[in-house]
């Protein structure tokens, strides 16, 4: 499959960045359009900024996992006590978690917006759209049957590629997939979990596949859920070590 973006899509230094305003304002984050102009070309980036004082930060306890050392223990204590320092620490972890996931998936060729840079309260990635018009979310488009079948196959391939590097999206649905140049582009990794250590990873994978299948069913695609799950790499053996999982 060809790359979504040419390798030289990003404008070189020395560059000037310009904020072009809010693309999407959500409950927990805002996405801004930012242009970057370098010596030979300019490009558009999407900047996702998390709103401060995230209540949702306490939803994903597994951000604790894999963070060790005395500094982290101090942070963990502060997080549990919900102090301001703890709040800052978990926000930083949250951003790092989403950013690291995006970078990892991009590195292995999953169809995601190419990452640009992490910021204190968010990160930048390629703007997926044409001109300044953002690509629609899959939930906002209707596909003809042939296109829908093809897109469903591609999306299952993406989920499989994610699982191959032990990532389960965790919030996958037609709302977190952009439809661009006849291809699905996956976004929003805030709920992503590690397929090896997260006890609910298998359930989340199932939910991801079910929700996206729901959209494609509405587009007329006949879907065998068990076959789809097998195709994305789900199997009892894959998650056999997860005694807590259902
Ligand atoms: N790279 C991008 N290019 C174009 N549009 C984007 C891009 N990233 C996000 N968007 C737009 O911004 C919207 C919100 O982004 P996203 O889904 O990441 O945030 P969110 O739903 O607020 O996530 P969270 O659950 O983390 O708060 C998307 O539905 C999409 O319309
Ligand atoms: Mg979203």
mmCIF file of C-alpha atoms and ligand atoms in Angstrom:
data_model
loop_
_atom_site.group_PDB
_atom_site.id
_atom_site.type_symbol
_atom_site.label_atom_id
_atom_site.label_comp_id
_atom_site.label_asym_id
_atom_site.label_seq_id
_atom_site.Cartn_x
_atom_site.Cartn_y
_atom_site.Cartn_z
ATOM 1 C CA UNK A 1 0.000 0.000 0.000
ATOM 2 C CA UNK A 2 1.363 3.422 -0.909
ATOM 3 C CA UNK A 3 2.208 5.842 1.867
ATOM 4 C CA UNK A 4 -0.474 8.337 2.799
ATOM 5 C CA UNK A 5 1.975 11.230 2.664
ATOM 6 C CA UNK A 6 5.157 11.706 0.653
ATOM 7 C CA UNK A 7 8.231 11.467 2.888
ATOM 8 C CA UNK A 8 9.046 15.143 2.289
ATOM 9 C CA UNK A 9 5.583 16.517 3.091
ATOM 10 C CA UNK A 10 6.825 18.551 6.067
ATOM 11 C CA UNK A 11 8.354 21.984 5.372
ATOM 12 C CA UNK A 12 12.062 22.270 6.277
ATOM 13 C CA UNK A 13 13.788 24.643 8.662
ATOM 14 C CA UNK A 14 14.085 27.536 8.874
ATOM 15 C CA UNK A 15 10.334 27.732 8.989
ATOM 16 C CA UNK A 16 7.593 29.928 10.286
ATOM 17 C CA UNK A 17 4.477 28.454 11.878
ATOM 18 C CA UNK A 18 1.149 30.223 11.827
ATOM 19 C CA UNK A 19 -1.933 29.361 13.831
ATOM 20 C CA UNK A 20 -4.943 29.323 11.514
ATOM 21 C CA UNK A 21 -7.562 28.709 14.193
ATOM 22 C CA UNK A 22 -9.654 25.922 15.632
ATOM 23 C CA UNK A 23 -10.576 23.009 13.420
ATOM 24 C CA UNK A 24 -12.597 21.062 15.966
ATOM 25 C CA UNK A 25 -13.409 21.845 19.555
ATOM 26 C CA UNK A 26 -14.283 18.878 21.687
ATOM 27 C CA UNK A 27 -15.005 18.258 25.345
ATOM 28 C CA UNK A 28 -11.510 17.160 26.186
ATOM 29 C CA UNK A 29 -9.353 18.496 23.418
ATOM 30 C CA UNK A 30 -9.215 21.020 20.636
ATOM 31 C CA UNK A 31 -7.643 20.523 17.256
ATOM 32 C CA UNK A 32 -6.054 23.556 15.580
ATOM 33 C CA UNK A 33 -4.936 24.110 12.033
ATOM 34 C CA UNK A 34 -1.349 25.357 11.816
ATOM 35 C CA UNK A 35 0.593 26.219 8.688
ATOM 36 C CA UNK A 36 4.352 25.834 8.396
ATOM 37 C CA UNK A 37 6.250 27.730 5.745
ATOM 38 C CA UNK A 38 9.835 26.816 4.949
ATOM 39 C CA UNK A 39 12.313 27.944 2.292
ATOM 40 C CA UNK A 40 10.938 25.724 -0.462
ATOM 41 C CA UNK A 41 7.406 24.752 0.531
ATOM 42 C CA UNK A 42 4.659 25.072 3.064
ATOM 43 C CA UNK A 43 2.402 22.488 4.646
ATOM 44 C CA UNK A 44 -0.508 22.196 7.030
ATOM 45 C CA UNK A 45 -0.433 20.538 10.418
ATOM 46 C CA UNK A 46 -3.144 19.595 12.885
ATOM 47 C CA UNK A 47 -2.328 20.414 16.484
ATOM 48 C CA UNK A 48 -4.223 18.523 19.142
ATOM 49 C CA UNK A 49 -4.294 20.348 22.466
ATOM 50 C CA UNK A 50 -5.637 18.744 25.564
ATOM 51 C CA UNK A 51 -7.718 20.878 27.818
ATOM 52 C CA UNK A 52 -6.278 21.281 31.293
ATOM 53 C CA UNK A 53 -7.793 19.701 34.375
ATOM 54 C CA UNK A 54 -8.748 16.484 32.741
ATOM 55 C CA UNK A 55 -11.249 14.463 34.651
ATOM 56 C CA UNK A 56 -10.824 11.735 32.112
ATOM 57 C CA UNK A 57 -7.227 11.396 33.203
ATOM 58 C CA UNK A 58 -8.409 9.018 35.883
ATOM 59 C CA UNK A 59 -10.187 6.809 33.415
ATOM 60 C CA UNK A 60 -7.122 5.103 32.081
ATOM 61 C CA UNK A 61 -5.274 3.742 35.096
ATOM 62 C CA UNK A 62 -2.994 1.753 32.894
ATOM 63 C CA UNK A 63 -0.985 4.820 32.088
ATOM 64 C CA UNK A 64 0.730 3.835 35.318
ATOM 65 C CA UNK A 65 2.017 0.634 33.837
ATOM 66 C CA UNK A 66 5.586 0.642 32.692
ATOM 67 C CA UNK A 67 6.412 3.850 34.507
ATOM 68 C CA UNK A 68 8.949 3.118 37.206
ATOM 69 C CA UNK A 69 11.597 4.750 39.358
ATOM 70 C CA UNK A 70 11.496 7.061 42.374
ATOM 71 C CA UNK A 71 10.341 10.074 40.319
ATOM 72 C CA UNK A 72 7.450 8.084 38.964
ATOM 73 C CA UNK A 73 6.540 6.799 42.412
ATOM 74 C CA UNK A 74 6.380 10.363 43.677
ATOM 75 C CA UNK A 75 4.175 11.222 40.713
ATOM 76 C CA UNK A 76 1.970 8.221 41.312
ATOM 77 C CA UNK A 77 1.436 9.232 44.924
ATOM 78 C CA UNK A 78 0.558 12.759 43.850
ATOM 79 C CA UNK A 79 -1.779 11.421 41.199
ATOM 80 C CA UNK A 80 -3.583 9.244 43.722
ATOM 81 C CA UNK A 81 -3.963 12.188 46.065
ATOM 82 C CA UNK A 82 -5.122 14.303 43.141
ATOM 83 C CA UNK A 83 -2.808 17.167 43.926
ATOM 84 C CA UNK A 84 -2.024 19.839 41.385
ATOM 85 C CA UNK A 85 1.393 18.303 40.800
ATOM 86 C CA UNK A 86 -0.300 14.963 40.303
ATOM 87 C CA UNK A 87 -2.693 16.503 37.843
ATOM 88 C CA UNK A 88 0.199 17.942 35.840
ATOM 89 C CA UNK A 89 2.012 14.634 35.946
ATOM 90 C CA UNK A 90 -0.913 12.680 34.621
ATOM 91 C CA UNK A 91 -1.566 15.230 31.905
ATOM 92 C CA UNK A 92 2.034 14.927 30.780
ATOM 93 C CA UNK A 93 1.740 11.153 30.785
ATOM 94 C CA UNK A 94 -1.474 11.341 28.870
ATOM 95 C CA UNK A 95 0.048 13.448 26.113
ATOM 96 C CA UNK A 96 3.152 11.265 26.002
ATOM 97 C CA UNK A 97 1.014 8.143 25.791
ATOM 98 C CA UNK A 98 -0.965 9.372 22.810
ATOM 99 C CA UNK A 99 2.112 10.804 21.113
ATOM 100 C CA UNK A 100 4.207 7.650 21.626
ATOM 101 C CA UNK A 101 1.386 5.502 20.286
ATOM 102 C CA UNK A 102 1.044 7.652 17.170
ATOM 103 C CA UNK A 103 4.803 7.525 16.513
ATOM 104 C CA UNK A 104 4.943 3.784 17.001
ATOM 105 C CA UNK A 105 2.021 3.107 14.690
ATOM 106 C CA UNK A 106 3.369 5.444 12.046
ATOM 107 C CA UNK A 107 6.746 3.697 12.226
ATOM 108 C CA UNK A 108 5.195 0.344 11.408
ATOM 109 C CA UNK A 109 3.130 1.722 8.551
ATOM 110 C CA UNK A 110 -0.341 1.978 10.053
ATOM 111 C CA UNK A 111 -2.444 4.571 8.202
ATOM 112 C CA UNK A 112 -2.230 7.424 10.717
ATOM 113 C CA UNK A 113 -1.388 11.116 10.261
ATOM 114 C CA UNK A 114 2.410 11.413 10.247
ATOM 115 C CA UNK A 115 3.538 12.756 13.635
ATOM 116 C CA UNK A 116 5.422 16.078 13.714
ATOM 117 C CA UNK A 117 6.262 16.984 17.308
ATOM 118 C CA UNK A 118 5.128 16.670 20.874
ATOM 119 C CA UNK A 119 4.252 19.833 22.767
ATOM 120 C CA UNK A 120 3.694 20.431 26.474
ATOM 121 C CA UNK A 121 -0.066 20.139 26.210
ATOM 122 C CA UNK A 122 -0.512 18.263 22.992
ATOM 123 C CA UNK A 123 1.159 17.317 19.781
ATOM 124 C CA UNK A 124 1.298 18.101 16.100
ATOM 125 C CA UNK A 125 0.711 15.819 13.174
ATOM 126 C CA UNK A 126 -0.012 16.169 9.478
ATOM 127 C CA UNK A 127 -3.321 17.784 8.664
ATOM 128 C CA UNK A 128 -5.438 15.246 6.809
ATOM 129 C CA UNK A 129 -7.486 17.136 4.269
ATOM 130 C CA UNK A 130 -7.500 18.954 0.985
ATOM 131 C CA UNK A 131 -6.632 22.603 0.977
ATOM 132 C CA UNK A 132 -7.879 23.763 4.359
ATOM 133 C CA UNK A 133 -10.843 21.403 4.222
ATOM 134 C CA UNK A 134 -10.406 18.620 6.765
ATOM 135 C CA UNK A 135 -11.159 15.095 5.669
ATOM 136 C CA UNK A 136 -14.570 13.966 6.930
ATOM 137 C CA UNK A 137 -14.889 11.372 9.616
ATOM 138 C CA UNK A 138 -16.019 8.032 8.307
ATOM 139 C CA UNK A 139 -19.176 8.468 10.382
ATOM 140 C CA UNK A 140 -20.060 11.459 8.198
ATOM 141 C CA UNK A 141 -19.762 9.742 4.836
ATOM 142 C CA UNK A 142 -21.790 7.191 2.950
ATOM 143 C CA UNK A 143 -19.851 4.794 0.788
ATOM 144 C CA UNK A 144 -21.074 2.748 -2.121
ATOM 145 C CA UNK A 145 -21.024 -0.962 -1.421
ATOM 146 C CA UNK A 146 -17.845 -1.785 -3.328
ATOM 147 C CA UNK A 147 -15.935 1.063 -1.677
ATOM 148 C CA UNK A 148 -17.311 0.127 1.738
ATOM 149 C CA UNK A 149 -16.214 -3.499 1.356
ATOM 150 C CA UNK A 150 -12.780 -2.377 0.324
ATOM 151 C CA UNK A 151 -12.489 0.127 3.183
ATOM 152 C CA UNK A 152 -13.624 -2.498 5.709
ATOM 153 C CA UNK A 153 -10.887 -4.852 4.490
ATOM 154 C CA UNK A 154 -8.318 -2.089 4.766
ATOM 155 C CA UNK A 155 -9.425 -1.130 8.225
ATOM 156 C CA UNK A 156 -9.188 -4.714 9.432
ATOM 157 C CA UNK A 157 -5.657 -4.754 8.052
ATOM 158 C CA UNK A 158 -4.839 -1.616 10.039
ATOM 159 C CA UNK A 159 -6.232 -3.112 13.244
ATOM 160 C CA UNK A 160 -4.120 -6.175 12.627
ATOM 161 C CA UNK A 161 -0.997 -4.114 12.024
ATOM 162 C CA UNK A 162 -1.677 -2.342 15.323
ATOM 163 C CA UNK A 163 -2.096 -5.620 17.161
ATOM 164 C CA UNK A 164 1.125 -6.882 15.598
ATOM 165 C CA UNK A 165 2.903 -4.224 17.661
ATOM 166 C CA UNK A 166 0.690 -4.907 20.690
ATOM 167 C CA UNK A 167 -1.510 -1.850 20.374
ATOM 168 C CA UNK A 168 -5.284 -1.944 20.761
ATOM 169 C CA UNK A 169 -6.864 1.383 19.797
ATOM 170 C CA UNK A 170 -9.503 1.156 22.515
ATOM 171 C CA UNK A 171 -11.804 3.826 21.094
ATOM 172 C CA UNK A 172 -12.061 2.790 17.479
ATOM 173 C CA UNK A 173 -15.259 3.608 15.643
ATOM 174 C CA UNK A 174 -16.274 5.514 12.530
ATOM 175 C CA UNK A 175 -15.814 8.678 14.634
ATOM 176 C CA UNK A 176 -12.084 8.156 14.966
ATOM 177 C CA UNK A 177 -11.400 7.272 11.357
ATOM 178 C CA UNK A 178 -10.988 9.950 8.707
ATOM 179 C CA UNK A 179 -11.940 9.194 5.131
ATOM 180 C CA UNK A 180 -9.345 10.634 2.816
ATOM 181 C CA UNK A 181 -8.455 9.897 -0.791
ATOM 182 C CA UNK A 182 -10.614 6.787 -0.611
ATOM 183 C CA UNK A 183 -8.714 5.488 2.388
ATOM 184 C CA UNK A 184 -9.351 5.165 6.112
ATOM 185 C CA UNK A 185 -6.928 7.113 8.329
ATOM 186 C CA UNK A 186 -6.994 6.267 12.018
ATOM 187 C CA UNK A 187 -6.764 9.012 14.658
ATOM 188 C CA UNK A 188 -7.217 9.624 18.383
ATOM 189 C CA UNK A 189 -5.065 7.251 20.412
ATOM 190 C CA UNK A 190 -5.988 8.565 23.828
ATOM 191 C CA UNK A 191 -7.538 5.266 24.884
ATOM 192 C CA UNK A 192 -4.939 2.992 23.318
ATOM 193 C CA UNK A 193 -3.782 0.101 25.471
ATOM 194 C CA UNK A 194 -0.971 -2.398 25.423
ATOM 195 C CA UNK A 195 -2.308 -5.737 24.216
ATOM 196 C CA UNK A 196 0.144 -7.629 26.407
ATOM 197 C CA UNK A 197 -0.352 -6.005 29.782
ATOM 198 C CA UNK A 198 -3.816 -4.507 29.746
ATOM 199 C CA UNK A 199 -6.254 -7.005 31.268
ATOM 200 C CA UNK A 200 -9.155 -5.761 29.157
ATOM 201 C CA UNK A 201 -7.179 -5.614 25.899
ATOM 202 C CA UNK A 202 -9.124 -8.424 24.297
ATOM 203 C CA UNK A 203 -12.478 -6.958 25.249
ATOM 204 C CA UNK A 204 -11.398 -3.589 23.900
ATOM 205 C CA UNK A 205 -10.238 -5.171 20.659
ATOM 206 C CA UNK A 206 -13.611 -6.842 20.313
ATOM 207 C CA UNK A 207 -15.406 -3.604 20.985
ATOM 208 C CA UNK A 208 -13.219 -1.784 18.439
ATOM 209 C CA UNK A 209 -14.046 -4.362 15.777
ATOM 210 C CA UNK A 210 -17.747 -4.475 16.667
ATOM 211 C CA UNK A 211 -18.168 -0.715 16.567
ATOM 212 C CA UNK A 212 -16.416 -0.285 13.255
ATOM 213 C CA UNK A 213 -18.281 -3.288 11.860
ATOM 214 C CA UNK A 214 -21.500 -1.517 12.888
ATOM 215 C CA UNK A 215 -20.708 1.357 10.566
ATOM 216 C CA UNK A 216 -19.879 -0.929 7.638
ATOM 217 C CA UNK A 217 -23.029 -2.970 8.199
ATOM 218 C CA UNK A 218 -25.024 0.212 7.896
ATOM 219 C CA UNK A 219 -23.248 0.729 4.575
ATOM 220 C CA UNK A 220 -24.573 -2.647 3.478
ATOM 221 C CA UNK A 221 -21.501 -4.808 4.012
ATOM 222 C CA UNK A 222 -22.272 -8.344 5.231
ATOM 223 C CA UNK A 223 -19.980 -9.015 8.172
ATOM 224 C CA UNK A 224 -19.155 -12.161 10.089
ATOM 225 C CA UNK A 225 -17.817 -10.797 13.341
ATOM 226 C CA UNK A 226 -15.903 -13.927 14.331
ATOM 227 C CA UNK A 227 -14.191 -14.016 10.968
ATOM 228 C CA UNK A 228 -13.326 -10.333 11.319
ATOM 229 C CA UNK A 229 -11.878 -10.906 14.767
ATOM 230 C CA UNK A 230 -9.792 -13.783 13.493
ATOM 231 C CA UNK A 231 -8.613 -11.617 10.641
ATOM 232 C CA UNK A 232 -7.379 -8.870 12.933
ATOM 233 C CA UNK A 233 -5.424 -11.419 14.947
ATOM 234 C CA UNK A 234 -7.683 -12.131 17.884
ATOM 235 C CA UNK A 235 -7.415 -15.667 19.234
ATOM 236 C CA UNK A 236 -7.662 -17.289 22.660
ATOM 237 C CA UNK A 237 -3.962 -18.126 22.425
ATOM 238 C CA UNK A 238 -3.044 -14.503 21.693
ATOM 239 C CA UNK A 239 -4.522 -13.407 25.005
ATOM 240 C CA UNK A 240 -4.114 -16.646 26.933
ATOM 241 C CA UNK A 241 -1.842 -15.068 29.534
ATOM 242 C CA UNK A 242 -4.542 -12.615 30.485
ATOM 243 C CA UNK A 243 -6.236 -14.414 33.303
ATOM 244 C CA UNK A 244 -8.297 -11.354 34.178
ATOM 245 C CA UNK A 245 -9.749 -10.997 30.712
ATOM 246 C CA UNK A 246 -13.133 -12.516 30.019
HETATM 247 N N1 LIG B 1 -4.721 15.073 11.641
HETATM 248 C C1 LIG B 1 -5.948 15.546 11.474
HETATM 249 N N2 LIG B 1 -6.319 16.093 10.294
HETATM 250 C C2 LIG B 1 -7.574 16.579 10.126
HETATM 251 N N3 LIG B 1 -8.522 16.576 11.078
HETATM 252 C C3 LIG B 1 -8.200 16.043 12.275
HETATM 253 C C4 LIG B 1 -6.920 15.513 12.539
HETATM 254 N N4 LIG B 1 -6.896 15.049 13.797
HETATM 255 C C5 LIG B 1 -8.114 15.298 14.306
HETATM 256 N N5 LIG B 1 -8.916 15.888 13.405
HETATM 257 C C6 LIG B 1 -10.300 16.322 13.611
HETATM 258 O O1 LIG B 1 -10.475 16.675 14.966
HETATM 259 C C7 LIG B 1 -11.469 15.859 15.576
HETATM 260 C C8 LIG B 1 -11.075 15.542 17.004
HETATM 261 O O2 LIG B 1 -9.856 14.802 17.046
HETATM 262 P P1 LIG B 1 -9.686 13.558 18.018
HETATM 263 O O3 LIG B 1 -10.670 12.502 17.658
HETATM 264 O O4 LIG B 1 -8.260 13.186 18.029
HETATM 265 O O5 LIG B 1 -10.049 14.246 19.392
HETATM 266 P P2 LIG B 1 -11.201 13.950 20.445
HETATM 267 O O6 LIG B 1 -12.304 13.123 19.889
HETATM 268 O O7 LIG B 1 -11.491 15.227 21.145
HETATM 269 O O8 LIG B 1 -10.388 13.019 21.300
HETATM 270 P P3 LIG B 1 -10.291 12.740 22.824
HETATM 271 O O9 LIG B 1 -11.195 11.579 23.051
HETATM 272 O O10 LIG B 1 -8.842 12.436 22.954
HETATM 273 O O11 LIG B 1 -10.715 14.002 23.529
HETATM 274 C C9 LIG B 1 -11.566 14.631 14.678
HETATM 275 O O12 LIG B 1 -12.837 14.031 14.726
HETATM 276 C C10 LIG B 1 -11.273 15.198 13.317
HETATM 277 O O13 LIG B 1 -12.447 15.730 12.752
HETATM 278 MG MG1 LIG B 2 -12.104 11.388 18.662
#
